[in-house]
Short mmCIF file of C-alpha atoms in Angstrom, two decimals:
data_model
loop_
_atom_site.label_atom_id
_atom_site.label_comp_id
_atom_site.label_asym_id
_atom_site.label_seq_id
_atom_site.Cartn_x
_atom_site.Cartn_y
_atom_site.Cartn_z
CA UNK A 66 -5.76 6.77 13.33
CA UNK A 67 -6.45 7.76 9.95
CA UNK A 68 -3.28 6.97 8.11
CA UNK A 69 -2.10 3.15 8.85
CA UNK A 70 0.97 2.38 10.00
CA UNK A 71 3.71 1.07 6.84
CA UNK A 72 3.41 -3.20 7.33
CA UNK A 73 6.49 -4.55 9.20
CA UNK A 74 8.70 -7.19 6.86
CA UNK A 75 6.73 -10.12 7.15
CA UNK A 76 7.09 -12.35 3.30
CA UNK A 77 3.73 -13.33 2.45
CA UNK A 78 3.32 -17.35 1.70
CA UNK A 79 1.01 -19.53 1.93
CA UNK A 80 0.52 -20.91 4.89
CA UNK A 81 1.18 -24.57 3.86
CA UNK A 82 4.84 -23.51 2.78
CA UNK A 83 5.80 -23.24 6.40
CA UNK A 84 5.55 -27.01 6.71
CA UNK A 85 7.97 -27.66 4.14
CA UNK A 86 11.28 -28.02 6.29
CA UNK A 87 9.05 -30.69 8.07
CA UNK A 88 7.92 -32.41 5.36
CA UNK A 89 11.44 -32.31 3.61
CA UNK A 90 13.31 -33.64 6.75
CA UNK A 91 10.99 -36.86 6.91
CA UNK A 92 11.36 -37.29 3.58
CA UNK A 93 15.43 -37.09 3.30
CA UNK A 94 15.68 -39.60 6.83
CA UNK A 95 13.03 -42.05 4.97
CA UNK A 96 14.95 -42.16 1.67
CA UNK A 97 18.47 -42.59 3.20
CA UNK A 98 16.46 -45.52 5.23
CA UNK A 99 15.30 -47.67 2.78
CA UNK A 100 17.26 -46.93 -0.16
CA UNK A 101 20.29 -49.02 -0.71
CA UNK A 102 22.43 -46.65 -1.75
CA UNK A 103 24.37 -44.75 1.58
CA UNK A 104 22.37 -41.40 1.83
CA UNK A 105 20.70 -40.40 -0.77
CA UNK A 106 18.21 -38.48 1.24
CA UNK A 107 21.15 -36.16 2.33
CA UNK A 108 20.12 -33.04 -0.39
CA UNK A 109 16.84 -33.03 1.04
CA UNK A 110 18.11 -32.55 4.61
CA UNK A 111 20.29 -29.89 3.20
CA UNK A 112 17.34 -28.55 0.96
CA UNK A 113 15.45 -29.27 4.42
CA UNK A 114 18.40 -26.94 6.56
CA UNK A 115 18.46 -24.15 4.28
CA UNK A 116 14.24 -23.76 3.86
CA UNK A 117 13.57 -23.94 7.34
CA UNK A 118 16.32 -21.00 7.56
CA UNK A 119 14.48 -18.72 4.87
CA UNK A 120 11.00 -19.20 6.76
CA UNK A 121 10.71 -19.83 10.02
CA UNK A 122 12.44 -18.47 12.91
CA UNK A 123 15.76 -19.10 14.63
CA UNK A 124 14.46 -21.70 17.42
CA UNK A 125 12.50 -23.84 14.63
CA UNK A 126 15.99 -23.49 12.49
CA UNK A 127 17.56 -24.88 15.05
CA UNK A 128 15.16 -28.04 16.34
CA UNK A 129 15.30 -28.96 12.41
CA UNK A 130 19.05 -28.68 12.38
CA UNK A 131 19.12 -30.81 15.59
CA UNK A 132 16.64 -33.10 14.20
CA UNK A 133 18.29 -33.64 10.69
CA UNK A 134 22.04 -34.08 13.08
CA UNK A 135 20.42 -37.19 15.32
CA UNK A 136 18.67 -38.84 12.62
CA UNK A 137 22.11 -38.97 10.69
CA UNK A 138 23.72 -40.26 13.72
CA UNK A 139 21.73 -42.59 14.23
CA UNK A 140 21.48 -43.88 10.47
CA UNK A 141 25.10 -44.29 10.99
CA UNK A 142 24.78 -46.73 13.73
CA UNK A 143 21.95 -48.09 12.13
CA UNK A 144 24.77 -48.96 9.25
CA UNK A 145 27.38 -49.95 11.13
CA UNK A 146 29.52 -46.25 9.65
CA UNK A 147 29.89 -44.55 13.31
CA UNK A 148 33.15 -45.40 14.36
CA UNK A 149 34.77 -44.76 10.79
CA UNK A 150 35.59 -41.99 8.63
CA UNK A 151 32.17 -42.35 6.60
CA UNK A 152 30.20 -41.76 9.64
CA UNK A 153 32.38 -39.26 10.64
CA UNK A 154 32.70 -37.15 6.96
CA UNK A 155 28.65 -37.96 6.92
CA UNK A 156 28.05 -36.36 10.25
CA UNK A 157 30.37 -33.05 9.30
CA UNK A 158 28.50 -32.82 6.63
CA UNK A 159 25.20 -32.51 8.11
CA UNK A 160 26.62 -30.53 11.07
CA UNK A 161 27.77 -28.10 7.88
CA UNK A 162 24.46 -27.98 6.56
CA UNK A 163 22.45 -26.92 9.44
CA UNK A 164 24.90 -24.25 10.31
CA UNK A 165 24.31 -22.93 6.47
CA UNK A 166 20.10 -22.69 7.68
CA UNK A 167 20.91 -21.07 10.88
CA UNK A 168 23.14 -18.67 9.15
CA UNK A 169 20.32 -18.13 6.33
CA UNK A 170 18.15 -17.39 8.94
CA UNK A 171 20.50 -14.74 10.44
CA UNK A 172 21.18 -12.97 7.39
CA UNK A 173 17.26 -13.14 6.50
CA UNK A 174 16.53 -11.40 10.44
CA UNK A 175 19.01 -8.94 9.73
CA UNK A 176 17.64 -7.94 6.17
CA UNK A 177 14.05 -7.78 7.85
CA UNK A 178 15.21 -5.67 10.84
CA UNK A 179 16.80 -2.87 8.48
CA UNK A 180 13.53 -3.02 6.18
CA UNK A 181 11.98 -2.33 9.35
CA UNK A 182 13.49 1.01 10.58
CA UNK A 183 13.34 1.91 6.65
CA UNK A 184 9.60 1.54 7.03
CA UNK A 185 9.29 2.95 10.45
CA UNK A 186 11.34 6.27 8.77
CA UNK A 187 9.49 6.39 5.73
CA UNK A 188 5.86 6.23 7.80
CA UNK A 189 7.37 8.84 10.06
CA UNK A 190 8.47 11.10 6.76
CA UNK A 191 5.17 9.98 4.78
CA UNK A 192 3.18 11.45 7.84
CA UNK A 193 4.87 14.51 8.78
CA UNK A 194 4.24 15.55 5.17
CA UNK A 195 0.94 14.49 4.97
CA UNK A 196 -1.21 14.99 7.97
CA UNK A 197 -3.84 13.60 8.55
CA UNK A 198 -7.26 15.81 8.01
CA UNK A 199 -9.69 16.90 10.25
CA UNK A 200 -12.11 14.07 11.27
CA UNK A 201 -15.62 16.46 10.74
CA UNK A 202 -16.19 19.28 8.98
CA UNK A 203 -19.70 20.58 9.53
CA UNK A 204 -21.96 18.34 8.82
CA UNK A 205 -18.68 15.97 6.61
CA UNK A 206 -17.51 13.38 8.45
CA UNK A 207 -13.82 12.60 7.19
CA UNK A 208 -11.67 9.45 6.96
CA UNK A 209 -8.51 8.89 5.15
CA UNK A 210 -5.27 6.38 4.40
CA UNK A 211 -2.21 5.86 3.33
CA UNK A 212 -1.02 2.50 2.41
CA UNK A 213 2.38 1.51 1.41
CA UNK A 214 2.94 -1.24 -1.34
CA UNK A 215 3.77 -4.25 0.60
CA UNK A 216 6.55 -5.01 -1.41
CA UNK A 217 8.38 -1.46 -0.98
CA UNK A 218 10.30 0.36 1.40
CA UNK A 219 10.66 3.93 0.05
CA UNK A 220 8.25 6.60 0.51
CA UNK A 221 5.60 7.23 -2.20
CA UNK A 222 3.81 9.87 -3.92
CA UNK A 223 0.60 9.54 -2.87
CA UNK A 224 -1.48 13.06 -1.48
CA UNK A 225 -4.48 14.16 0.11
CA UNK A 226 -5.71 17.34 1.52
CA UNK A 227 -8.92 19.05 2.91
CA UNK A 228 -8.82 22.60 3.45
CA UNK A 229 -12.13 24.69 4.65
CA UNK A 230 -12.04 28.11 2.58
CA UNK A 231 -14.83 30.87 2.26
CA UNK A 232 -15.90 29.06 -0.84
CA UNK A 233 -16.73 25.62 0.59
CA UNK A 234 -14.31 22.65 1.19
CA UNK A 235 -12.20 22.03 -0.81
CA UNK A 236 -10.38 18.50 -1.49
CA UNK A 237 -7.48 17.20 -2.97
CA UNK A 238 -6.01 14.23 -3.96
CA UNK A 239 -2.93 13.45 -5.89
CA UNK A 240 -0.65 11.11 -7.46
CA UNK A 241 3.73 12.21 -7.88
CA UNK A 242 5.05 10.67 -10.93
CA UNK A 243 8.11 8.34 -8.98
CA UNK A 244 9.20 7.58 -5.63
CA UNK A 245 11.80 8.34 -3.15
CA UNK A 246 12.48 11.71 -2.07
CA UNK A 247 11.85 13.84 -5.58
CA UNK A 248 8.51 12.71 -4.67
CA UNK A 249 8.34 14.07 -1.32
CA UNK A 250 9.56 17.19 -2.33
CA UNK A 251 7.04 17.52 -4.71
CA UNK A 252 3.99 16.36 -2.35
CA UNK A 253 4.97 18.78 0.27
CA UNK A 254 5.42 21.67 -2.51
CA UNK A 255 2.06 20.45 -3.82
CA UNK A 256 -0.18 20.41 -0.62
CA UNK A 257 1.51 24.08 0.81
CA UNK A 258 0.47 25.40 -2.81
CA UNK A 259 -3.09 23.82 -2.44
CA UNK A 260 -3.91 24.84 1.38
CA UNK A 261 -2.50 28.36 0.28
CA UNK A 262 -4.59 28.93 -2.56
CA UNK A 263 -7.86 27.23 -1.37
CA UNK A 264 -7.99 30.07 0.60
CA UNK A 265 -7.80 33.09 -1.69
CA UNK A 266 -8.61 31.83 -5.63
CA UNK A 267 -12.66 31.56 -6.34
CA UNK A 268 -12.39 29.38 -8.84
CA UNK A 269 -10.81 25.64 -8.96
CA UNK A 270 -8.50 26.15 -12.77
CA UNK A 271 -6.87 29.13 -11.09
CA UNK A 272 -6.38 27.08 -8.35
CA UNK A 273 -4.92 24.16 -9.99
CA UNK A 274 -2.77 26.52 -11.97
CA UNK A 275 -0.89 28.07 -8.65
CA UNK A 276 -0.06 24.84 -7.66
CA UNK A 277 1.11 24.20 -10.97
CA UNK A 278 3.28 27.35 -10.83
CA UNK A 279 4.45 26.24 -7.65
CA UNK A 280 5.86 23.15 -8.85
CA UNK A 281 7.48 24.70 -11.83
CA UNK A 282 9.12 26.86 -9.35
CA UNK A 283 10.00 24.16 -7.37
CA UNK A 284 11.66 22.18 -10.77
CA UNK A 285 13.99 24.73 -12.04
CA UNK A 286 16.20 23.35 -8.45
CA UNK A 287 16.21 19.53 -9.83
CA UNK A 288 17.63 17.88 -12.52
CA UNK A 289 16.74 17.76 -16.48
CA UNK A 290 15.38 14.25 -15.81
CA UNK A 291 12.80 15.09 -13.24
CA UNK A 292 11.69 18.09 -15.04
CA UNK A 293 11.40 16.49 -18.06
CA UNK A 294 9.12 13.57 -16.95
CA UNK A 295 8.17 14.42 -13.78
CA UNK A 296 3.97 15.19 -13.51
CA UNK A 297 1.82 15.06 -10.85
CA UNK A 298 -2.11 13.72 -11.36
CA UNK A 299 -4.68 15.36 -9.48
CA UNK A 300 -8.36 15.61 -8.69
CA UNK A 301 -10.08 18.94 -7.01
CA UNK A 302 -12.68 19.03 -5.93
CA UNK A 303 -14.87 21.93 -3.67
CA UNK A 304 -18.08 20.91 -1.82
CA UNK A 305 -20.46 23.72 -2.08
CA UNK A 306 -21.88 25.26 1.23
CA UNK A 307 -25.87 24.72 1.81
CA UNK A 308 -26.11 21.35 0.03
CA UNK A 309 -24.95 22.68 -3.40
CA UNK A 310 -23.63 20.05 -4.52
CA UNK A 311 -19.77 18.95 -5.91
CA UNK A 312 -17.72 20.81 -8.00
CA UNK A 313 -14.91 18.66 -9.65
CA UNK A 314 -11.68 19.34 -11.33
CA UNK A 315 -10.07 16.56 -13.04
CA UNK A 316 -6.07 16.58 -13.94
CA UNK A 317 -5.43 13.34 -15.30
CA UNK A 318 -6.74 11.72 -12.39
CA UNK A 319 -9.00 8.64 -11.55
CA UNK A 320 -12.67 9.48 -11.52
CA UNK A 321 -14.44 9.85 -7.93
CA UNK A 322 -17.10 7.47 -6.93
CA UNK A 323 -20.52 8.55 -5.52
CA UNK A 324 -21.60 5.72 -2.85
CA UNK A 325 -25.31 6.23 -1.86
CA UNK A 326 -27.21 3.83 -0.64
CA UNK A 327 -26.42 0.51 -2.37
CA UNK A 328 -25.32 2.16 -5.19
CA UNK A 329 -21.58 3.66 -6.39
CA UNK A 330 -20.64 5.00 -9.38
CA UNK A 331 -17.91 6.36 -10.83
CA UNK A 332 -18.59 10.37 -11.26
CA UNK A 333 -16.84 11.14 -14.49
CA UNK A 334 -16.03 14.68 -15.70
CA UNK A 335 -15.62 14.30 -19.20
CA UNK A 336 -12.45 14.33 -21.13
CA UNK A 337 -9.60 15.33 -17.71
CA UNK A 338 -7.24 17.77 -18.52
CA UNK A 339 -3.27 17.32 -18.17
CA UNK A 340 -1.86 16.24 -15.28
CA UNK A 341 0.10 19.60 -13.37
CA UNK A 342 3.23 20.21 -14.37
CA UNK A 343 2.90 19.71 -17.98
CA UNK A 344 1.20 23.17 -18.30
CA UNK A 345 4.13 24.01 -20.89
CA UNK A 346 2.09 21.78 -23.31
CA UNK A 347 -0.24 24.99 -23.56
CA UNK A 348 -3.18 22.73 -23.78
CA UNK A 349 -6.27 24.89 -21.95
CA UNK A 350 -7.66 23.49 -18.34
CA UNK A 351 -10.94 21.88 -18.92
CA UNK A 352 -13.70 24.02 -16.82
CA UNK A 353 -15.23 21.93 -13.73
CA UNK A 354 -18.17 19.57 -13.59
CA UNK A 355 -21.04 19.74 -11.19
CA UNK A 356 -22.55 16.84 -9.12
CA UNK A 357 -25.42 16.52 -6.51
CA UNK A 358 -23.98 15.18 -2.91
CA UNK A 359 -26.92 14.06 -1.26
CA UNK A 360 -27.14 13.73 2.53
CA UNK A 361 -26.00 9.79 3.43
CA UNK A 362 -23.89 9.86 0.32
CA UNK A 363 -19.86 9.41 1.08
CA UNK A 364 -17.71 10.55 -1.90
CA UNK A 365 -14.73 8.24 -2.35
CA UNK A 366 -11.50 9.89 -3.87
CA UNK A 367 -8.44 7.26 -4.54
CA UNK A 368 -5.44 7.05 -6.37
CA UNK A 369 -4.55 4.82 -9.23
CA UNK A 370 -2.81 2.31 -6.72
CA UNK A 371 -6.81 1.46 -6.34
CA UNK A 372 -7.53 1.33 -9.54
CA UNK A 373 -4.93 -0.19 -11.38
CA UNK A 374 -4.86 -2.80 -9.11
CA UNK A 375 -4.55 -6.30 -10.78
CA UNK A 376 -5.96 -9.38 -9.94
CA UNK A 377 -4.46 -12.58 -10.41
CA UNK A 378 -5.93 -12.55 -13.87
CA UNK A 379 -4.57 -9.31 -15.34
CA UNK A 380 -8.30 -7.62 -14.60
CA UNK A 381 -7.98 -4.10 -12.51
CA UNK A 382 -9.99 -3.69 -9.93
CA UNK A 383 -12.93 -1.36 -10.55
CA UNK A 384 -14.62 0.23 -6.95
CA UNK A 385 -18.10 0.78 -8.54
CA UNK A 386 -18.38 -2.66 -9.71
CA UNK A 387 -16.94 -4.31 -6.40
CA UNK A 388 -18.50 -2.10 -3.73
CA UNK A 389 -22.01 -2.01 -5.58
CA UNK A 390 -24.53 -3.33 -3.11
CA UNK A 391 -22.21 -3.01 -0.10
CA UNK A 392 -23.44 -0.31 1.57
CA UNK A 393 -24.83 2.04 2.99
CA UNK A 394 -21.98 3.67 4.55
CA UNK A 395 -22.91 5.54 7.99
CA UNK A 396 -19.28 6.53 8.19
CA UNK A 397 -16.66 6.91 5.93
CA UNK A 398 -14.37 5.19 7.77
CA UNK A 399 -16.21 2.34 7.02
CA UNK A 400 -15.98 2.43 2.95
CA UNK A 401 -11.96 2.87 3.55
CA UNK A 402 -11.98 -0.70 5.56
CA UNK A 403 -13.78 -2.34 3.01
CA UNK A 404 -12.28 -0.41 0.13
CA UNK A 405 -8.78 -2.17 1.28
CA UNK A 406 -10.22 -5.19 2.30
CA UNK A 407 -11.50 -5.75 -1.31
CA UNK A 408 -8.20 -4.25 -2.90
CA UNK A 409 -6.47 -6.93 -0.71
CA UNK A 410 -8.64 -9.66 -1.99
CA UNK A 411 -8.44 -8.92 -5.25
CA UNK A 412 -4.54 -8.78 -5.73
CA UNK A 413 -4.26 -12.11 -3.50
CA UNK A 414 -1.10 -10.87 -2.44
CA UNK A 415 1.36 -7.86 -2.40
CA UNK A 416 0.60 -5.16 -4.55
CA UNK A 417 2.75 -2.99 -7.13
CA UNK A 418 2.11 0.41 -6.17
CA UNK A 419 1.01 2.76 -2.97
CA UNK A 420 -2.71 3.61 -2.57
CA UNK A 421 -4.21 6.37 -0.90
CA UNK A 422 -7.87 6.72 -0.04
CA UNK A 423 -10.18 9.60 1.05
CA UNK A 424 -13.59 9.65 2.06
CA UNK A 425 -16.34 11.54 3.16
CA UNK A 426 -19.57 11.32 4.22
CA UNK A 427 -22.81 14.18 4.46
CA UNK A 428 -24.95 13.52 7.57
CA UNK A 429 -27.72 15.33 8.47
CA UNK A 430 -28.14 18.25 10.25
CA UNK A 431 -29.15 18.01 13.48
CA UNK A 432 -32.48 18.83 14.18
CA UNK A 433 -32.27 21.52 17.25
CA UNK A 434 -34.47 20.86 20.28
CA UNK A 435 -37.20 23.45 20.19
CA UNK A 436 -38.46 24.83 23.70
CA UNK A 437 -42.38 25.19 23.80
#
């Protein structure tokens, strides 16, 4: 499939944390052993209760709760407290404290369960706006994805689109300003602009600037706020018929990157004009930039959710730095694994913002079998 599916709620730990409960019950039953004060262990075994409720599941909640219950019981033997009201207020107490893990745990399985049919909605929504595109054009073999921040729910802003026209085909990527469903109505106004006038304009500014019209359109129905902040970043870019080459048009977007052979780099187009839908700025739309695509080269287009990717020492993630001497790619399916692969490893953990990748490769022709 070319889009992933949204992640299911699953909190991301370490693994070691998991043992915790364990460790914490063993602890709390060893103190209230030795110590000569009654029970002193007993906020661990609570601390123990309550942990083991917040990460693991409902039967391990329960063999720690049953655990942290005998070994009480039988401290109170042990001290000669069973048959009187210290054993008894002891062993209410801990009865008390693993019903407060198993009803952590319940409250945490419910919260995960209703992230999960928010997901499952918003991958449903995300991909009946955005399609996925056609797996080869020509000789273009095609590969996209959409990934969700791991640590959101709501639907992002994140577009692609590949459209053949009589002028070559044509890509798009793009980035809504916000979330929720101001961005969806914006991505679907976007990508029915773009896939309308691929088809008719020659040229990629008068292109950019009917979708731009179409998304001031589209603004005068929401509020002051939105129209007032709301932009939309946005790379074009048309791949010329016959082995011509790339024509790019840059809106405020991240660069491309060129992978061929071992080597990637960034394809930069100069200064990028304004992102759409701050056209009323009346700043001009830069003209577009040429590039070779050679055959066995896979042009990567991402969002910022790539880029702007941190690592766990404040440095973004740069793809031509990172994917240098990784390839060659013989699909492009395979620069998108390893493109989130090494966005994965380089946050170490969930990230702050969507990221949507697009990729495509130019294999050879064919060679036709010749009768003699």
């Amino acid at each position: 499939m070319p889009n992933d599916p949204l992640p299911t709620y699953s909190p991301r730990w370490p693994r070691y944390v998991e043992f915790a409960p364990g460790v914490l019950v063993a602890g709390g039953l060893i103190w209230d052993t030795l110590s000569p004060q009654e029970y002193w262990g007993d906020p661990m075994l609570t601390a123990a209760s309550v942990t083991a409720g917040a990460l693991l599941s409902l039967r391990h909640t329960l063999v720690i709760g049953v655990v942290i219950i005998v070994g009480v019981a039988a401290l109170t033997v042990k001290d000669g407290t069973a048959g009187d009201i210290v054993g008894y207020l002891e062993l209410i107490n801990t009865v008390f404290a693993a019903l407060m893990g198993v009803g952590v745990n319940w409250v945490v399985a419910r919260h995960g369960r209703s992230l999960d049919v928010m997901r499952t909605v918003a991958e449903a929504a995300q991909r009946a706006v955005l399609p996925a595109p056609p797996e080869r054009i020509g000789s273009l073999t095609i590969a996209a994805r959409y990934q969700a921040a791991q640590s959101e729910a709501r639907i992002g802003g994140d577009a692609y689109a590949v459209q053949r026209t009589p002028f070559g085909v044509r890509l798009l990527i793009a980035d809504v300003r916000g979330k929720g469903l101001d961005a969806v109505s914006a991505v679907s106004v976007l990508l029915g602009a773009f896939r309308e006038a691929a088809e008719e304009e020659p040229g990629l500014p008068a292109l950019a600037d009917r979708m731009e019209r179409a998304l001031l359109r589209e603004s005068d129905q929401t509020s002051e706020e939105v129209r007032l902040e709301g932009f939309i970043t946005a790379l074009i870019c048309e791949i010329l018929p016959q082995g011509g080459g790339l024509r790019l048009l840059n809106c405020g977007h991240p660069a491309p990157y060129l992978c061929h052979g071992t080597e990637v780099r960034a394809l930069e187009t100069g200064e990028p004009g304004l992102p759409l839908g701050m056209g009323g700025l009346g700043v001009p739309r830069p003209q577009p930039t040429d590039r070779p695509f050679p055959v066995g080269g896979t042009l990567l287009l991402v969002t910022d959710g790539v880029t702007e990717a941190r690592g766990p020492g404040g440095a973004f993630y740069d793809p031509a730095a990172q994917l240098a001497g990784r390839g060659p790619f013989q699909e492009p399916r395979e620069a998108i694994d390893l493109l989130a692969r090494e966005v994965e490893r380089w946050t170490g953990g969930p990230r702050d913002d969507d990221m949507a990748m697009l990729a495509i490769t130019r294999q050879p022709m064919p060679t036709p079998n010749l009768l003699v």
